[in-house]
């Protein structure tokens, strides 16, 4: 059985694909190799800043940054099945990406999504 591949979209624009065969997962996180599309370059700095802030302090400043990422609409689509996940927390660092799908959004997610 092969591991899934996901497409990452923001605002309807394909930013790249994540191949889980190239990474490690630690439930609830899934990770893999990120292959960016040219369109990712316009938001690479935002994702870099988001990860740096998350590693420093995943509080209010990080929530503002992540809200900026998700505001235009951010989702993963599983290649093959077409299943989409519209509530996702994702970090990208070079050619690595890891994410978790938000199944039951809590208060923090609602604060981010409603900014």
CSV table of N, CA, C and O in Angstrom, one decimal:
chain,number,residue,atom,x,y,z
A,1,UNK,N,0.8,-1.2,0.0
A,1,UNK,CA,0.0,0.0,0.0
A,1,UNK,C,0.9,1.2,0.0
A,1,UNK,O,1.8,1.4,0.8
A,2,UNK,N,0.7,2.1,-1.0
A,2,UNK,CA,1.5,3.3,-1.0
A,2,UNK,C,0.8,4.4,-0.1
A,2,UNK,O,-0.4,4.5,0.1
A,3,UNK,N,1.7,5.3,0.3
A,3,UNK,CA,1.2,6.4,1.2
A,3,UNK,C,0.7,7.5,0.3
A,3,UNK,O,1.1,7.7,-0.9
A,4,UNK,N,-0.3,8.3,0.8
A,4,UNK,CA,-0.9,9.3,0.0
A,4,UNK,C,0.0,10.5,-0.4
A,4,UNK,O,0.9,10.7,0.3
A,5,UNK,N,-0.5,11.1,-1.4
A,5,UNK,CA,0.1,12.4,-1.8
A,5,UNK,C,-1.0,13.4,-1.8
A,5,UNK,O,-2.1,13.2,-2.1
A,6,UNK,N,-0.6,14.6,-1.3
A,6,UNK,CA,-1.6,15.7,-1.1
A,6,UNK,C,-1.1,16.9,-1.9
A,6,UNK,O,0.1,17.2,-2.1
A,7,UNK,N,-2.1,17.6,-2.5
A,7,UNK,CA,-1.9,18.9,-3.1
A,7,UNK,C,-2.3,20.0,-2.1
A,7,UNK,O,-3.3,19.9,-1.5
A,8,UNK,N,-1.4,21.0,-2.0
A,8,UNK,CA,-1.7,22.1,-1.1
A,8,UNK,C,-2.2,23.3,-2.0
A,8,UNK,O,-1.5,23.7,-2.9
A,9,UNK,N,-3.3,23.9,-1.6
A,9,UNK,CA,-3.9,25.0,-2.3
A,9,UNK,C,-4.1,26.2,-1.4
A,9,UNK,O,-4.4,25.9,-0.2
A,10,UNK,N,-3.9,27.4,-1.9
A,10,UNK,CA,-4.2,28.6,-1.1
A,10,UNK,C,-4.9,29.5,-2.1
A,10,UNK,O,-4.3,29.9,-3.1
A,11,UNK,N,-6.1,29.9,-1.7
A,11,UNK,CA,-6.9,30.8,-2.6
A,11,UNK,C,-7.1,30.3,-4.0
A,11,UNK,O,-7.1,31.0,-5.0
A,12,UNK,N,-7.2,29.0,-4.1
A,12,UNK,CA,-7.5,28.3,-5.4
A,12,UNK,C,-6.2,28.1,-6.2
A,12,UNK,O,-6.3,27.6,-7.3
A,13,UNK,N,-5.1,28.5,-5.7
A,13,UNK,CA,-3.8,28.4,-6.4
A,13,UNK,C,-3.0,27.2,-5.8
A,13,UNK,O,-2.8,27.1,-4.6
A,14,UNK,N,-2.6,26.3,-6.7
A,14,UNK,CA,-1.8,25.1,-6.3
A,14,UNK,C,-0.4,25.6,-5.9
A,14,UNK,O,0.4,26.2,-6.7
A,15,UNK,N,0.0,25.4,-4.6
A,15,UNK,CA,1.3,25.8,-4.1
A,15,UNK,C,2.3,24.7,-4.2
A,15,UNK,O,3.5,24.9,-4.3
A,16,UNK,N,1.9,23.4,-4.1
A,16,UNK,CA,2.8,22.3,-4.2
A,16,UNK,C,2.1,21.0,-3.8
A,16,UNK,O,0.9,21.0,-3.5
A,17,UNK,N,2.9,20.0,-3.8
A,17,UNK,CA,2.5,18.6,-3.4
A,17,UNK,C,3.3,18.1,-2.2
A,17,UNK,O,4.5,18.5,-2.0
A,18,UNK,N,2.7,17.3,-1.4
A,18,UNK,CA,3.3,16.7,-0.2
A,18,UNK,C,3.2,15.2,-0.4
A,18,UNK,O,2.1,14.6,-0.5
A,19,UNK,N,4.4,14.5,-0.5
A,19,UNK,CA,4.4,13.1,-0.7
A,19,UNK,C,4.8,12.5,0.6
A,19,UNK,O,5.9,12.6,1.1
A,20,UNK,N,3.8,11.8,1.3
A,20,UNK,CA,4.1,11.2,2.6
A,20,UNK,C,5.1,10.1,2.6
A,20,UNK,O,5.6,9.8,3.6
A,21,UNK,N,5.4,9.5,1.4
A,21,UNK,CA,6.4,8.5,1.3
A,21,UNK,C,7.8,9.0,1.7
A,21,UNK,O,8.7,8.3,2.0
A,22,UNK,N,7.9,10.3,1.5
A,22,UNK,CA,9.2,10.9,1.8
A,22,UNK,C,9.4,11.5,3.2
A,22,UNK,O,10.3,12.3,3.4
A,23,UNK,N,8.6,11.1,4.1
A,23,UNK,CA,8.6,11.7,5.5
A,23,UNK,C,8.2,10.7,6.5
A,23,UNK,O,8.1,9.6,6.3
A,24,UNK,N,8.0,11.3,7.7
A,24,UNK,CA,7.6,10.5,8.9
A,24,UNK,C,6.4,11.1,9.4
A,24,UNK,O,6.1,12.3,9.4
A,25,UNK,N,5.6,10.3,10.0
A,25,UNK,CA,4.3,10.8,10.6
A,25,UNK,C,4.4,10.4,12.1
A,25,UNK,O,4.9,9.4,12.5
A,26,UNK,N,3.8,11.3,12.9
A,26,UNK,CA,3.7,11.1,14.3
A,26,UNK,C,2.3,11.6,14.7
A,26,UNK,O,2.1,12.8,14.9
A,27,UNK,N,1.3,10.7,14.7
A,27,UNK,CA,-0.1,11.1,14.9
A,27,UNK,C,-0.2,12.1,16.0
A,27,UNK,O,0.4,12.0,17.1
A,28,UNK,N,-0.9,13.2,15.8
A,28,UNK,CA,-1.8,13.5,14.7
A,28,UNK,C,-1.1,14.2,13.5
A,28,UNK,O,-1.8,14.7,12.6
A,29,UNK,N,0.2,14.3,13.5
A,29,UNK,CA,0.9,15.0,12.4
A,29,UNK,C,1.3,14.0,11.3
A,29,UNK,O,1.6,12.8,11.6
A,30,UNK,N,1.2,14.4,10.1
A,30,UNK,CA,1.7,13.7,8.9
A,30,UNK,C,2.8,14.6,8.3
A,30,UNK,O,2.6,15.8,8.2
A,31,UNK,N,3.8,13.9,7.8
A,31,UNK,CA,4.9,14.7,7.1
A,31,UNK,C,5.4,14.0,5.9
A,31,UNK,O,5.3,12.8,5.8
A,32,UNK,N,6.0,14.9,5.1
A,32,UNK,CA,6.6,14.3,3.9
A,32,UNK,C,7.4,15.3,3.1
A,32,UNK,O,7.7,16.4,3.6
A,33,UNK,N,7.7,15.0,1.9
A,33,UNK,CA,8.5,15.8,1.0
A,33,UNK,C,7.6,16.8,0.3
A,33,UNK,O,6.6,16.4,-0.2
A,34,UNK,N,8.0,18.1,0.4
A,34,UNK,CA,7.2,19.1,-0.2
A,34,UNK,C,7.9,19.5,-1.6
A,34,UNK,O,9.1,19.9,-1.6
A,35,UNK,N,7.1,19.4,-2.6
A,35,UNK,CA,7.6,19.8,-4.0
A,35,UNK,C,6.8,21.0,-4.3
A,35,UNK,O,5.6,21.0,-4.6
A,36,UNK,N,7.5,22.2,-4.3
A,36,UNK,CA,6.7,23.4,-4.5
A,36,UNK,C,6.5,23.7,-6.0
A,36,UNK,O,7.3,23.3,-6.8
A,37,UNK,N,5.4,24.4,-6.3
A,37,UNK,CA,5.2,25.0,-7.6
A,37,UNK,C,5.7,26.4,-7.6
A,37,UNK,O,6.0,27.0,-6.6
A,38,UNK,N,6.0,26.9,-8.8
A,38,UNK,CA,6.5,28.3,-8.9
A,38,UNK,C,5.6,29.3,-8.1
A,38,UNK,O,6.2,30.3,-7.5
A,39,UNK,N,4.3,29.1,-8.0
A,39,UNK,CA,3.4,30.0,-7.3
A,39,UNK,C,3.7,30.1,-5.8
A,39,UNK,O,3.4,31.0,-5.1
A,40,UNK,N,4.4,29.0,-5.3
A,40,UNK,CA,4.7,29.0,-3.8
A,40,UNK,C,5.7,30.2,-3.5
A,40,UNK,O,5.7,30.7,-2.4
A,41,UNK,N,6.5,30.6,-4.4
A,41,UNK,CA,7.6,31.6,-4.1
A,41,UNK,C,6.9,32.9,-3.6
A,41,UNK,O,7.6,33.6,-2.8
A,42,UNK,N,5.7,33.2,-4.0
A,42,UNK,CA,5.1,34.5,-3.6
A,42,UNK,C,4.7,34.4,-2.1
A,42,UNK,O,4.5,35.5,-1.5
A,43,UNK,N,4.6,33.2,-1.5
A,43,UNK,CA,4.2,33.1,-0.1
A,43,UNK,C,5.2,32.3,0.7
A,43,UNK,O,5.0,32.1,1.9
A,44,UNK,N,6.4,32.0,0.1
A,44,UNK,CA,7.4,31.2,0.9
A,44,UNK,C,7.8,32.0,2.1
A,44,UNK,O,7.9,31.4,3.2
A,45,UNK,N,8.0,33.3,2.0
A,45,UNK,CA,8.4,34.1,3.2
A,45,UNK,C,7.4,34.1,4.3
A,45,UNK,O,7.8,34.0,5.5
A,46,UNK,N,6.1,34.1,4.0
A,46,UNK,CA,5.1,34.0,4.9
A,46,UNK,C,5.1,32.7,5.7
A,46,UNK,O,5.0,32.6,6.9
A,47,UNK,N,5.3,31.6,5.0
A,47,UNK,CA,5.4,30.3,5.6
A,47,UNK,C,6.7,30.2,6.5
A,47,UNK,O,6.7,29.6,7.6
A,48,UNK,N,7.8,30.8,6.0
A,48,UNK,CA,9.0,30.8,6.8
A,48,UNK,C,8.8,31.5,8.1
A,48,UNK,O,9.3,31.1,9.2
A,49,UNK,N,8.2,32.7,8.0
A,49,UNK,CA,8.0,33.5,9.2
A,49,UNK,C,7.0,32.8,10.1
A,49,UNK,O,7.2,32.9,11.4
A,50,UNK,N,6.0,32.2,9.6
A,50,UNK,CA,5.0,31.5,10.4
A,50,UNK,C,5.7,30.4,11.3
A,50,UNK,O,5.5,30.3,12.5
A,51,UNK,N,6.6,29.6,10.6
A,51,UNK,CA,7.3,28.5,11.3
A,51,UNK,C,8.2,29.0,12.4
A,51,UNK,O,8.2,28.5,13.5
A,52,UNK,N,8.9,30.1,12.1
A,52,UNK,CA,9.9,30.7,13.0
A,52,UNK,C,9.1,31.2,14.3
A,52,UNK,O,9.5,31.0,15.4
A,53,UNK,N,8.0,31.8,14.0
A,53,UNK,CA,7.2,32.3,15.2
A,53,UNK,C,6.6,31.2,15.9
A,53,UNK,O,6.5,31.2,17.2
A,54,UNK,N,6.1,30.1,15.3
A,54,UNK,CA,5.5,29.0,16.0
A,54,UNK,C,6.6,28.4,16.9
A,54,UNK,O,6.3,28.0,18.0
A,55,UNK,N,7.8,28.3,16.4
A,55,UNK,CA,8.9,27.7,17.2
A,55,UNK,C,9.3,28.5,18.4
A,55,UNK,O,9.7,28.0,19.4
A,56,UNK,N,9.1,29.9,18.2
A,56,UNK,CA,9.4,30.8,19.3
A,56,UNK,C,8.3,30.8,20.4
A,56,UNK,O,8.5,30.7,21.6
A,57,UNK,N,7.1,31.0,19.9
A,57,UNK,CA,5.9,31.1,20.8
A,57,UNK,C,4.6,31.0,19.9
A,57,UNK,O,4.3,31.9,19.2
A,58,UNK,N,4.0,29.8,20.1
A,58,UNK,CA,2.7,29.6,19.3
A,58,UNK,C,1.5,30.3,19.9
A,58,UNK,O,0.4,29.7,19.9
A,59,UNK,N,1.7,31.5,20.3
A,59,UNK,CA,0.6,32.3,20.9
A,59,UNK,C,0.0,33.3,19.9
A,59,UNK,O,-0.1,33.0,18.7
A,60,UNK,N,-0.4,34.4,20.4
A,60,UNK,CA,-1.2,35.4,19.6
A,60,UNK,C,-0.4,35.9,18.4
A,60,UNK,O,-1.0,35.9,17.3
A,61,UNK,N,0.9,36.2,18.4
A,61,UNK,CA,1.6,36.6,17.2
A,61,UNK,C,1.6,35.5,16.1
A,61,UNK,O,1.4,35.8,14.9
A,62,UNK,N,1.7,34.3,16.6
A,62,UNK,CA,1.7,33.2,15.6
A,62,UNK,C,0.3,33.1,15.0
A,62,UNK,O,0.1,32.9,13.8
A,63,UNK,N,-0.7,33.2,15.8
A,63,UNK,CA,-2.1,33.1,15.4
A,63,UNK,C,-2.4,34.1,14.3
A,63,UNK,O,-3.1,33.8,13.3
A,64,UNK,N,-1.9,35.3,14.4
A,64,UNK,CA,-2.1,36.4,13.4
A,64,UNK,C,-1.4,36.0,12.1
A,64,UNK,O,-2.0,36.2,11.0
A,65,UNK,N,-0.2,35.5,12.2
A,65,UNK,CA,0.5,35.0,11.0
A,65,UNK,C,-0.3,33.9,10.3
A,65,UNK,O,-0.4,33.9,9.1
A,66,UNK,N,-0.7,32.9,11.1
A,66,UNK,CA,-1.4,31.8,10.5
A,66,UNK,C,-2.7,32.2,9.9
A,66,UNK,O,-3.1,31.7,8.8
A,67,UNK,N,-3.4,33.1,10.5
A,67,UNK,CA,-4.6,33.6,10.0
A,67,UNK,C,-4.4,34.2,8.6
A,67,UNK,O,-5.2,34.1,7.7
A,68,UNK,N,-3.3,34.9,8.4
A,68,UNK,CA,-2.9,35.5,7.1
A,68,UNK,C,-2.7,34.4,6.1
A,68,UNK,O,-3.1,34.5,4.9
A,69,UNK,N,-2.2,33.3,6.5
A,69,UNK,CA,-2.0,32.1,5.6
A,69,UNK,C,-3.3,31.5,5.1
A,69,UNK,O,-3.6,31.3,4.0
A,70,UNK,N,-4.2,31.3,6.1
A,70,UNK,CA,-5.5,30.6,5.8
A,70,UNK,C,-6.6,31.5,5.3
A,70,UNK,O,-7.6,31.1,4.7
A,71,UNK,N,-6.5,32.9,5.4
A,71,UNK,CA,-7.5,33.8,5.1
A,71,UNK,C,-8.0,33.6,3.6
A,71,UNK,O,-9.2,33.6,3.4
A,72,UNK,N,-7.2,33.5,2.6
A,72,UNK,CA,-7.7,33.3,1.3
A,72,UNK,C,-8.3,31.9,1.0
A,72,UNK,O,-8.8,31.6,-0.1
A,73,UNK,N,-8.2,31.0,2.0
A,73,UNK,CA,-8.6,29.6,1.8
A,73,UNK,C,-7.4,28.8,1.6
A,73,UNK,O,-6.6,29.0,0.7
A,74,UNK,N,-7.2,27.8,2.5
A,74,UNK,CA,-6.1,26.9,2.5
A,74,UNK,C,-6.6,25.5,2.6
A,74,UNK,O,-7.4,25.3,3.6
A,75,UNK,N,-6.3,24.6,1.7
A,75,UNK,CA,-6.8,23.3,1.9
A,75,UNK,C,-5.8,22.3,1.2
A,75,UNK,O,-5.0,22.6,0.4
A,76,UNK,N,-6.0,21.0,1.7
A,76,UNK,CA,-5.2,19.9,1.1
A,76,UNK,C,-6.2,19.0,0.3
A,76,UNK,O,-7.4,18.8,0.8
A,77,UNK,N,-5.8,18.5,-0.8
A,77,UNK,CA,-6.6,17.6,-1.6
A,77,UNK,C,-5.7,16.3,-1.8
A,77,UNK,O,-4.6,16.4,-2.2
A,78,UNK,N,-6.3,15.2,-1.4
A,78,UNK,CA,-5.6,13.9,-1.5
A,78,UNK,C,-5.7,13.5,-3.0
A,78,UNK,O,-6.8,13.4,-3.6
A,79,UNK,N,-4.5,13.3,-3.6
A,79,UNK,CA,-4.4,12.9,-5.0
A,79,UNK,C,-5.0,11.5,-5.1
A,79,UNK,O,-4.8,10.6,-4.3
A,80,UNK,N,-5.8,11.3,-6.1
A,80,UNK,CA,-6.5,10.0,-6.4
A,80,UNK,C,-7.9,10.0,-5.9
A,80,UNK,O,-8.8,9.8,-6.6
A,81,UNK,N,-8.1,10.3,-4.6
A,81,UNK,CA,-9.4,10.2,-4.0
A,81,UNK,C,-10.2,11.5,-4.2
A,81,UNK,O,-11.4,11.5,-4.2
A,82,UNK,N,-9.4,12.6,-4.3
A,82,UNK,CA,-10.1,13.9,-4.4
A,82,UNK,C,-10.6,14.5,-3.1
A,82,UNK,O,-11.2,15.5,-3.0
A,83,UNK,N,-10.4,13.7,-2.0
A,83,UNK,CA,-10.9,14.2,-0.7
A,83,UNK,C,-10.1,15.4,-0.3
A,83,UNK,O,-8.9,15.5,-0.4
A,84,UNK,N,-10.9,16.4,0.2
A,84,UNK,CA,-10.3,17.7,0.6
A,84,UNK,C,-10.4,17.9,2.1
A,84,UNK,O,-11.4,17.5,2.7
A,85,UNK,N,-9.4,18.6,2.6
A,85,UNK,CA,-9.4,19.0,4.0
A,85,UNK,C,-9.2,20.5,4.1
A,85,UNK,O,-8.2,21.0,3.7
A,86,UNK,N,-10.2,21.2,4.6
A,86,UNK,CA,-10.2,22.7,4.6
A,86,UNK,C,-9.7,23.3,5.9
A,86,UNK,O,-9.5,24.5,6.0
A,87,UNK,N,-9.6,22.5,6.9
A,87,UNK,CA,-9.1,22.9,8.2
A,87,UNK,C,-7.9,22.1,8.5
A,87,UNK,O,-7.9,21.0,8.9
A,88,UNK,N,-6.7,22.8,8.2
A,88,UNK,CA,-5.5,22.1,8.3
A,88,UNK,C,-4.4,23.1,8.9
A,88,UNK,O,-4.4,24.3,8.6
A,89,UNK,N,-3.6,22.5,9.7
A,89,UNK,CA,-2.4,23.2,10.3
A,89,UNK,C,-1.2,22.7,9.6
A,89,UNK,O,-1.0,21.4,9.6
A,90,UNK,N,-0.4,23.5,8.9
A,90,UNK,CA,0.7,23.0,8.1
A,90,UNK,C,1.9,23.9,8.3
A,90,UNK,O,1.8,25.1,8.5
A,91,UNK,N,3.1,23.3,8.4
A,91,UNK,CA,4.3,24.0,8.4
A,91,UNK,C,5.2,23.5,7.2
A,91,UNK,O,5.1,22.3,6.9
A,92,UNK,N,5.9,24.4,6.6
A,92,UNK,CA,6.8,24.1,5.5
A,92,UNK,C,8.1,24.7,5.8
A,92,UNK,O,8.3,25.8,6.1
A,93,UNK,N,9.2,23.8,5.6
A,93,UNK,CA,10.5,24.2,5.8
A,93,UNK,C,11.4,23.6,4.7
A,93,UNK,O,11.7,22.4,4.7
A,94,UNK,N,11.6,24.4,3.7
A,94,UNK,CA,12.4,24.0,2.5
A,94,UNK,C,11.6,22.9,1.8
A,94,UNK,O,10.5,23.2,1.3
A,95,UNK,N,12.1,21.7,1.7
A,95,UNK,CA,11.5,20.6,1.0
A,95,UNK,C,10.7,19.7,1.9
A,95,UNK,O,10.4,18.6,1.6
A,96,UNK,N,10.5,20.1,3.2
A,96,UNK,CA,9.8,19.3,4.1
A,96,UNK,C,8.5,20.0,4.5
A,96,UNK,O,8.4,21.3,4.6
A,97,UNK,N,7.4,19.3,4.7
A,97,UNK,CA,6.1,19.8,5.1
A,97,UNK,C,5.5,18.8,6.1
A,97,UNK,O,5.7,17.6,5.9
A,98,UNK,N,4.9,19.3,7.1
A,98,UNK,CA,4.1,18.5,8.0
A,98,UNK,C,2.9,19.2,8.4
A,98,UNK,O,2.8,20.4,8.4
A,99,UNK,N,1.8,18.4,8.5
A,99,UNK,CA,0.5,19.0,8.8
A,99,UNK,C,-0.3,18.1,9.7
A,99,UNK,O,0.0,16.9,9.9
A,100,UNK,N,-1.4,18.7,10.2
A,100,UNK,CA,-2.4,17.9,10.9
A,100,UNK,C,-3.7,18.4,10.4
A,100,UNK,O,-3.9,19.6,10.2
A,101,UNK,N,-4.7,17.5,10.2
A,101,UNK,CA,-6.0,17.9,9.8
A,101,UNK,C,-6.8,18.1,11.1
A,101,UNK,O,-6.8,17.3,12.0
A,102,UNK,N,-7.5,19.3,11.1
A,102,UNK,CA,-8.3,19.7,12.3
A,102,UNK,C,-9.7,19.0,12.1
A,102,UNK,O,-10.5,19.4,11.2
A,103,UNK,N,-10.0,18.0,12.9
A,103,UNK,CA,-11.2,17.3,12.8
A,103,UNK,C,-12.3,18.0,13.5
A,103,UNK,O,-13.4,18.2,13.0
A,104,UNK,N,-12.0,18.4,14.7
A,104,UNK,CA,-13.0,19.1,15.6
A,104,UNK,C,-12.3,20.4,16.0
A,104,UNK,O,-11.5,20.4,16.9
A,105,UNK,N,-12.6,21.5,15.3
A,105,UNK,CA,-12.0,22.8,15.6
A,105,UNK,C,-12.3,23.3,17.0
A,105,UNK,O,-13.4,23.3,17.4
A,106,UNK,N,-11.2,23.6,17.7
A,106,UNK,CA,-11.4,24.2,19.0
A,106,UNK,C,-11.4,25.7,19.0
A,106,UNK,O,-11.4,26.3,17.9
A,107,UNK,N,-11.3,26.3,20.1
A,107,UNK,CA,-11.4,27.7,20.3
A,107,UNK,C,-10.2,28.4,19.5
A,107,UNK,O,-10.4,29.4,18.8
A,108,UNK,N,-9.0,27.9,19.7
A,108,UNK,CA,-7.9,28.5,19.0
A,108,UNK,C,-8.1,28.5,17.5
A,108,UNK,O,-7.8,29.5,16.8
A,109,UNK,N,-8.5,27.4,16.9
A,109,UNK,CA,-8.7,27.3,15.5
A,109,UNK,C,-9.8,28.3,15.1
A,109,UNK,O,-9.6,29.0,14.0
A,110,UNK,N,-10.9,28.4,15.8
A,110,UNK,CA,-11.9,29.4,15.5
A,110,UNK,C,-11.4,30.8,15.5
A,110,UNK,O,-11.8,31.6,14.6
A,111,UNK,N,-10.5,31.1,16.5
A,111,UNK,CA,-9.9,32.5,16.5
A,111,UNK,C,-9.1,32.7,15.3
A,111,UNK,O,-9.2,33.8,14.7
A,112,UNK,N,-8.4,31.8,14.8
A,112,UNK,CA,-7.5,31.9,13.6
A,112,UNK,C,-8.4,32.1,12.4
A,112,UNK,O,-8.2,33.0,11.6
A,113,UNK,N,-9.3,31.2,12.2
A,113,UNK,CA,-10.2,31.1,11.0
A,113,UNK,C,-11.1,32.3,10.9
A,113,UNK,O,-11.4,32.7,9.8
A,114,UNK,N,-11.5,33.0,12.0
A,114,UNK,CA,-12.4,34.1,12.0
A,114,UNK,C,-11.7,35.4,11.9
A,114,UNK,O,-12.4,36.4,12.0
A,115,UNK,N,-10.4,35.5,11.9
A,115,UNK,CA,-9.7,36.8,11.8
A,115,UNK,C,-10.0,37.5,10.5
A,115,UNK,O,-10.1,37.0,9.5
